[in-house]
Tab-separated table of C-alpha atoms in Angstrom:
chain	number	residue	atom	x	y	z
A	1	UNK	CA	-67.663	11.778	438.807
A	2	UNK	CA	-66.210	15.388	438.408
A	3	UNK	CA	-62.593	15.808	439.634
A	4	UNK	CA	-61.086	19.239	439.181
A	5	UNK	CA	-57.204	19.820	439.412
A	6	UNK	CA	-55.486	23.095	439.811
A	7	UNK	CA	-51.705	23.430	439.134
A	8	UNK	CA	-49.169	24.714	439.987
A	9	UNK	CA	-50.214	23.779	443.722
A	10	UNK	CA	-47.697	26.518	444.650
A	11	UNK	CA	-46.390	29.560	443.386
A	12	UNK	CA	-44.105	32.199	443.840
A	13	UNK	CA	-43.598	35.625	442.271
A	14	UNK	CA	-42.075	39.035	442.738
A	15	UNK	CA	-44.336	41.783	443.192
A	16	UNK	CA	-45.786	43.460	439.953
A	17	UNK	CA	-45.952	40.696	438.208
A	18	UNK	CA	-48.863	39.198	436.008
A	19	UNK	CA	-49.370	35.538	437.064
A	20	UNK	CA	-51.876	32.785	435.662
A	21	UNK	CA	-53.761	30.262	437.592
A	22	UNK	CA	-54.921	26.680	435.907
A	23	UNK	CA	-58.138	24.564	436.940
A	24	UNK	CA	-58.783	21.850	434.755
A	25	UNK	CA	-62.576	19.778	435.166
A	26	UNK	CA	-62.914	16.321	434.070
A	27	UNK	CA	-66.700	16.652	432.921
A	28	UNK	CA	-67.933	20.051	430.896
A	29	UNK	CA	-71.302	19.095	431.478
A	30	UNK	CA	-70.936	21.997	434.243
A	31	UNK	CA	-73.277	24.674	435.566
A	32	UNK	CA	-70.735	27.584	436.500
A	33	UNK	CA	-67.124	27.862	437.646
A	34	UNK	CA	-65.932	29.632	441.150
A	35	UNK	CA	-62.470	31.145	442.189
A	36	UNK	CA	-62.276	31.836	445.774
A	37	UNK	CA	-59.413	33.305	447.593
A	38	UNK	CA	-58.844	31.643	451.116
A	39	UNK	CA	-56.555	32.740	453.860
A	40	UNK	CA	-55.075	30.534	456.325
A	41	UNK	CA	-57.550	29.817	459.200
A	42	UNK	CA	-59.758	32.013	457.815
A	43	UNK	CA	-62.792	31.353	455.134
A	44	UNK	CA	-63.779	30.967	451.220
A	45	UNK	CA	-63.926	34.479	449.991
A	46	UNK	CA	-65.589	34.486	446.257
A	47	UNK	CA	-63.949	36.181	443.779
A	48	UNK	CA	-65.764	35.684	440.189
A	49	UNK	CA	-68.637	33.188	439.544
A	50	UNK	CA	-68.917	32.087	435.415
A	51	UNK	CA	-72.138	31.010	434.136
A	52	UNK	CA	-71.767	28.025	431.746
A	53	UNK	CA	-72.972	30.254	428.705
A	54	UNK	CA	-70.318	32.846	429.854
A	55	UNK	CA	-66.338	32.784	428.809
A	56	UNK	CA	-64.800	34.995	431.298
A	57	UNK	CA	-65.539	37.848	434.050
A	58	UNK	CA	-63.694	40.594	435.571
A	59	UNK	CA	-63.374	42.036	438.582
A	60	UNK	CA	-60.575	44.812	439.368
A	61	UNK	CA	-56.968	43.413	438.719
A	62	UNK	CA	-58.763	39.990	438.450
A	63	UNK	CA	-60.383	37.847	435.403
A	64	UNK	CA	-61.294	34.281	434.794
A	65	UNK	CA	-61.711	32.314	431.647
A	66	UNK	CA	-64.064	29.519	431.182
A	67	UNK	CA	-63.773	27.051	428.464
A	68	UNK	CA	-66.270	24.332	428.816
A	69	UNK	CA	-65.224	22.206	425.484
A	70	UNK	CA	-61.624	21.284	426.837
A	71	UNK	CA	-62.697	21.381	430.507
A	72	UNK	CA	-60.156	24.384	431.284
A	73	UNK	CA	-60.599	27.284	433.450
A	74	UNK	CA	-57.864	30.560	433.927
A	75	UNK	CA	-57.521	32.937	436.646
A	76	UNK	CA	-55.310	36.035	435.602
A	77	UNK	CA	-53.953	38.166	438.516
A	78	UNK	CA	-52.622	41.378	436.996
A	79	UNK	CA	-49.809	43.140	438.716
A	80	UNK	CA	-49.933	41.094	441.965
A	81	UNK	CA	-49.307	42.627	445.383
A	82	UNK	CA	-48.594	41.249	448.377
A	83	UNK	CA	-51.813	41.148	449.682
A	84	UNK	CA	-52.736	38.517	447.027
A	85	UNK	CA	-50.520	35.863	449.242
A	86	UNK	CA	-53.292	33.316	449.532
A	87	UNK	CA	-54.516	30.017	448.183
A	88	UNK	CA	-56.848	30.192	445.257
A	89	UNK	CA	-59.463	27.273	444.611
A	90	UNK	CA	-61.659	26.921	441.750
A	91	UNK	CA	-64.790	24.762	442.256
A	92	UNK	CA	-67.506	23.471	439.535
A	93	UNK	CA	-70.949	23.065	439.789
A	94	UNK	CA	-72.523	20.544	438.185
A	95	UNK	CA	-76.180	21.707	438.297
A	96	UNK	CA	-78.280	24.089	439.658
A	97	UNK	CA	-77.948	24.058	443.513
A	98	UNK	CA	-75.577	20.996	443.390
A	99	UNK	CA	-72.609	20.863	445.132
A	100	UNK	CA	-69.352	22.418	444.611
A	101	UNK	CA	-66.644	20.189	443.247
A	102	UNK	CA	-63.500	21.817	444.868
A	103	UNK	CA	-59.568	21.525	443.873
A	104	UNK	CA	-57.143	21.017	445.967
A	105	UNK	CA	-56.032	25.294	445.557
A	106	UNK	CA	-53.123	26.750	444.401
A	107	UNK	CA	-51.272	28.732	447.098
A	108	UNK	CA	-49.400	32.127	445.854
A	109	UNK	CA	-47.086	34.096	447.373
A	110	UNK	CA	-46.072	37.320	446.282
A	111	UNK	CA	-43.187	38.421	447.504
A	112	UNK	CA	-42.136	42.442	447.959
B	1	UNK	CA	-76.777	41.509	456.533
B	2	UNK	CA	-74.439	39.209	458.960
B	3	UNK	CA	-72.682	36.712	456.563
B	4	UNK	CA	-72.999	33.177	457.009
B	5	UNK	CA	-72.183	32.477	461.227
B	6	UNK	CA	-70.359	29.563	462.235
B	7	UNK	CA	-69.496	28.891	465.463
B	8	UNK	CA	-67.795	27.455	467.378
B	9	UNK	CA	-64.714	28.560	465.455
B	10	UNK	CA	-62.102	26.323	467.449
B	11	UNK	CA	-63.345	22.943	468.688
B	12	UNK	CA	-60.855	20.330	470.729
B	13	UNK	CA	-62.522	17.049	471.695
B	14	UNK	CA	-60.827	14.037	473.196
B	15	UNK	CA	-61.489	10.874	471.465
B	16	UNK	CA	-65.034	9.295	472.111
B	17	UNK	CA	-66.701	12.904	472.885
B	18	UNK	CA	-69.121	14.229	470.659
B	19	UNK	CA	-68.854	17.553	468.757
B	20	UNK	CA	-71.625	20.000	467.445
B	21	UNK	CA	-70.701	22.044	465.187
B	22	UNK	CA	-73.345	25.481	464.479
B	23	UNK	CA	-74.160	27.283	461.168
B	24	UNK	CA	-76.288	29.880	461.085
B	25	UNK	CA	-77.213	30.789	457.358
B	26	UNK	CA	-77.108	34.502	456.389
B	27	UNK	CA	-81.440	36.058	456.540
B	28	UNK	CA	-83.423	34.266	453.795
B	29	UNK	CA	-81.123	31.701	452.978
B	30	UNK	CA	-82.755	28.481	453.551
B	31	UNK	CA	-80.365	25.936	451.652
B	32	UNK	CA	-77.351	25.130	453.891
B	33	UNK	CA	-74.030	23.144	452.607
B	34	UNK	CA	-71.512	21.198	454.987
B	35	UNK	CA	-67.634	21.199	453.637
B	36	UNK	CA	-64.712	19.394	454.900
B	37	UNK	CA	-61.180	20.474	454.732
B	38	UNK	CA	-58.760	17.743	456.013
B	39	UNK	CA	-55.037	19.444	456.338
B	40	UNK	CA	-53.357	19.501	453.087
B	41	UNK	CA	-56.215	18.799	451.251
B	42	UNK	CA	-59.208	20.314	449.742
B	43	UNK	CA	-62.386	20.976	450.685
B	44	UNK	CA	-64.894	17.877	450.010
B	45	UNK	CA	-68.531	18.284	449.977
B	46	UNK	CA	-70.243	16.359	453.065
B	47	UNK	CA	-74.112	17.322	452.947
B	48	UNK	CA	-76.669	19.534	450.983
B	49	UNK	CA	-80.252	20.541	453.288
B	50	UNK	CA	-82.861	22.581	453.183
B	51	UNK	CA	-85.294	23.468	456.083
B	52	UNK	CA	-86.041	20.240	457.785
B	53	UNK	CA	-85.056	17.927	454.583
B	54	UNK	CA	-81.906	16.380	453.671
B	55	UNK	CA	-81.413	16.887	449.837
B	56	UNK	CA	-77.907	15.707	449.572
B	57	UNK	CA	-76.059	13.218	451.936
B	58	UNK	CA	-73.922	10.900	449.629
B	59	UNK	CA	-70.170	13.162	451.062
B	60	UNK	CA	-71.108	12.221	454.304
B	61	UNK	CA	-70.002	9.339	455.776
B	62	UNK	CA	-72.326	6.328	456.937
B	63	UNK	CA	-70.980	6.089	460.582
B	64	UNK	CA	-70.804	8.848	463.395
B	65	UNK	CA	-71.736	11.910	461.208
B	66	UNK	CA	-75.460	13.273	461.250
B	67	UNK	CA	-76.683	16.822	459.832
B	68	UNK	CA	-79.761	18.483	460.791
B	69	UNK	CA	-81.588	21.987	459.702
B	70	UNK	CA	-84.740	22.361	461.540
B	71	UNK	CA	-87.676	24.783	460.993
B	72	UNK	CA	-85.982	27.493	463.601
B	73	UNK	CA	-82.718	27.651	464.696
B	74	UNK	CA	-79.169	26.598	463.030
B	75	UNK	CA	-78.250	23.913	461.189
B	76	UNK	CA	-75.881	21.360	462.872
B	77	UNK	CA	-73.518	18.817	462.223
B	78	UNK	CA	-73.071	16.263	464.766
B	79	UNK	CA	-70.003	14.112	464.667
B	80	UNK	CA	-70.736	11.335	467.727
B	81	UNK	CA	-67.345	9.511	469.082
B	82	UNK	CA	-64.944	11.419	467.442
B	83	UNK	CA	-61.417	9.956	466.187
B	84	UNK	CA	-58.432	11.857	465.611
B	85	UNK	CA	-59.181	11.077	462.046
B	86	UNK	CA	-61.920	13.823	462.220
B	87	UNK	CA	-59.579	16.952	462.837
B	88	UNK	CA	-60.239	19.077	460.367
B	89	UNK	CA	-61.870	22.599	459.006
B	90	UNK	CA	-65.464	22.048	458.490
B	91	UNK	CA	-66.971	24.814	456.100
B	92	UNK	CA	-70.942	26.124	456.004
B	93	UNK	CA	-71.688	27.863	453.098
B	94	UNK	CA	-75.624	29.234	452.546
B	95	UNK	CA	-78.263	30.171	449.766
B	96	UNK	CA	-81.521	31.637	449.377
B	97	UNK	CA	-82.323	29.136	446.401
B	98	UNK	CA	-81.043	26.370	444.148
B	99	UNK	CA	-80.112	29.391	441.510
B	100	UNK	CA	-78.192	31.696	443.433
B	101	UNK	CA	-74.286	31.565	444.708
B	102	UNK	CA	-73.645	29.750	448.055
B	103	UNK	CA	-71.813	32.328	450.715
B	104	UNK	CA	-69.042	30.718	453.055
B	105	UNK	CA	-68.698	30.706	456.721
B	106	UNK	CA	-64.992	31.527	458.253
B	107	UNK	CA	-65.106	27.528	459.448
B	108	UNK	CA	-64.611	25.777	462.494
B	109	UNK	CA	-61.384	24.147	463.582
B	110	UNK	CA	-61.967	20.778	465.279
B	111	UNK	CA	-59.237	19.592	466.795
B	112	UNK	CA	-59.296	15.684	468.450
B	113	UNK	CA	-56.778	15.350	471.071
């Protein structure tokens, strides 16, 4: 059974500063890794999908690492801004069209 | 393209009432995904379907809970004689096919007074 933990489960930073994210899966048989951003009482807003055969992807101030072997995932938030308060889950997929094994998030706030 | 519509988005049923709660997948998307988030907790898969078949059930649980997607129309998930137990966020997220990314509704708050 895939468990996936994310730590710290809260974190707090000045603005401007670069910040790292942790999601750790129990089994690396996976089929891709998801970060989402989610705001309170709203939805799951996606924020980079990595295929299995992939190690990272980027988008804007954001990129995650995938590395299958030890189970590890990163999410790198360069030169965080306020508006990147929020709690960020990761979630595995196990196969194709499977469900989405979810942590339990990692809420950030960045303070001004 | 409307995203993935859930509604209602704020539920409150007294104990013993039934609740129905809507997703309506974004156009082409006929794989639908059920999610519960109970507060302070993460979100826990509940039920994979696809037009009129149930591919996935084992996150739901055996009593009360029952998840439909017929050939027209929304999917639902019906929670009969709810229990305070059952207040929580429930999350649809839809696909157009086993190999593409799942897209998330905003959610819908139930609340059991």
């Amino acid at each position: 059974k895939q468990e996936v933990t994310q730590i710290p489960a809260a974190l707090s930073v000045p603005e401007g500063e670069n910040l790292v994210l942790n999601c750790s899966f129990t089994d690396s048989a996976i089929y891709n890794l998801q970060w989402f951003r989610q705001d309170p009482g709203k939805g799951l807003t996606s924020l980079l999908l990595i295929q299995s055969s992939q190690r990272e992807q980027t988008s804007g101030r954001l990129n995650a690492s995938l590395d299958k072997s030890s189970g590890r995932s990163t999410l790198y938030i360069a030169a965080s801004q306020p508006g990147d308060s929020a709690t960020y889950l990761c979630a595995a997929q196990e196969t194709s069209g499977s469900r989405l094994t979810f942590g339990e998030g990692t809420q950030l706030t960045v303070n001004p | 393209n409307a995203g993935v519509m859930q509604n209602p988005r704020h539920l409150v049923r007294r104990r013993g009432q039934e609740a129905r709660l809507r997703c309506s997948p974004m156009k082409g998307h006929s794989h639908v995904y059920w999610y519960r988030q109970l507060p302070e907790e993460g979100l826990k898969f509940m039920v994979y379907l696809q037009k009129e078949n149930i591919i996935d059930e084992s996150g739901m649980p055996k009593e009360r809970f029952s998840a439909e997607f017929p050939k027209e129309g929304p999917s639902i998930l019906r929670i009969q004689q709810v229990v305070r137990g059952d207040s929580a966020a429930y999350f649809c997220a839809s696909s157009p096919d086993m190999n593409t990314e799942a897209f998330f509704g905003q959610g819908t708050r139930l609340t059991v007074v």
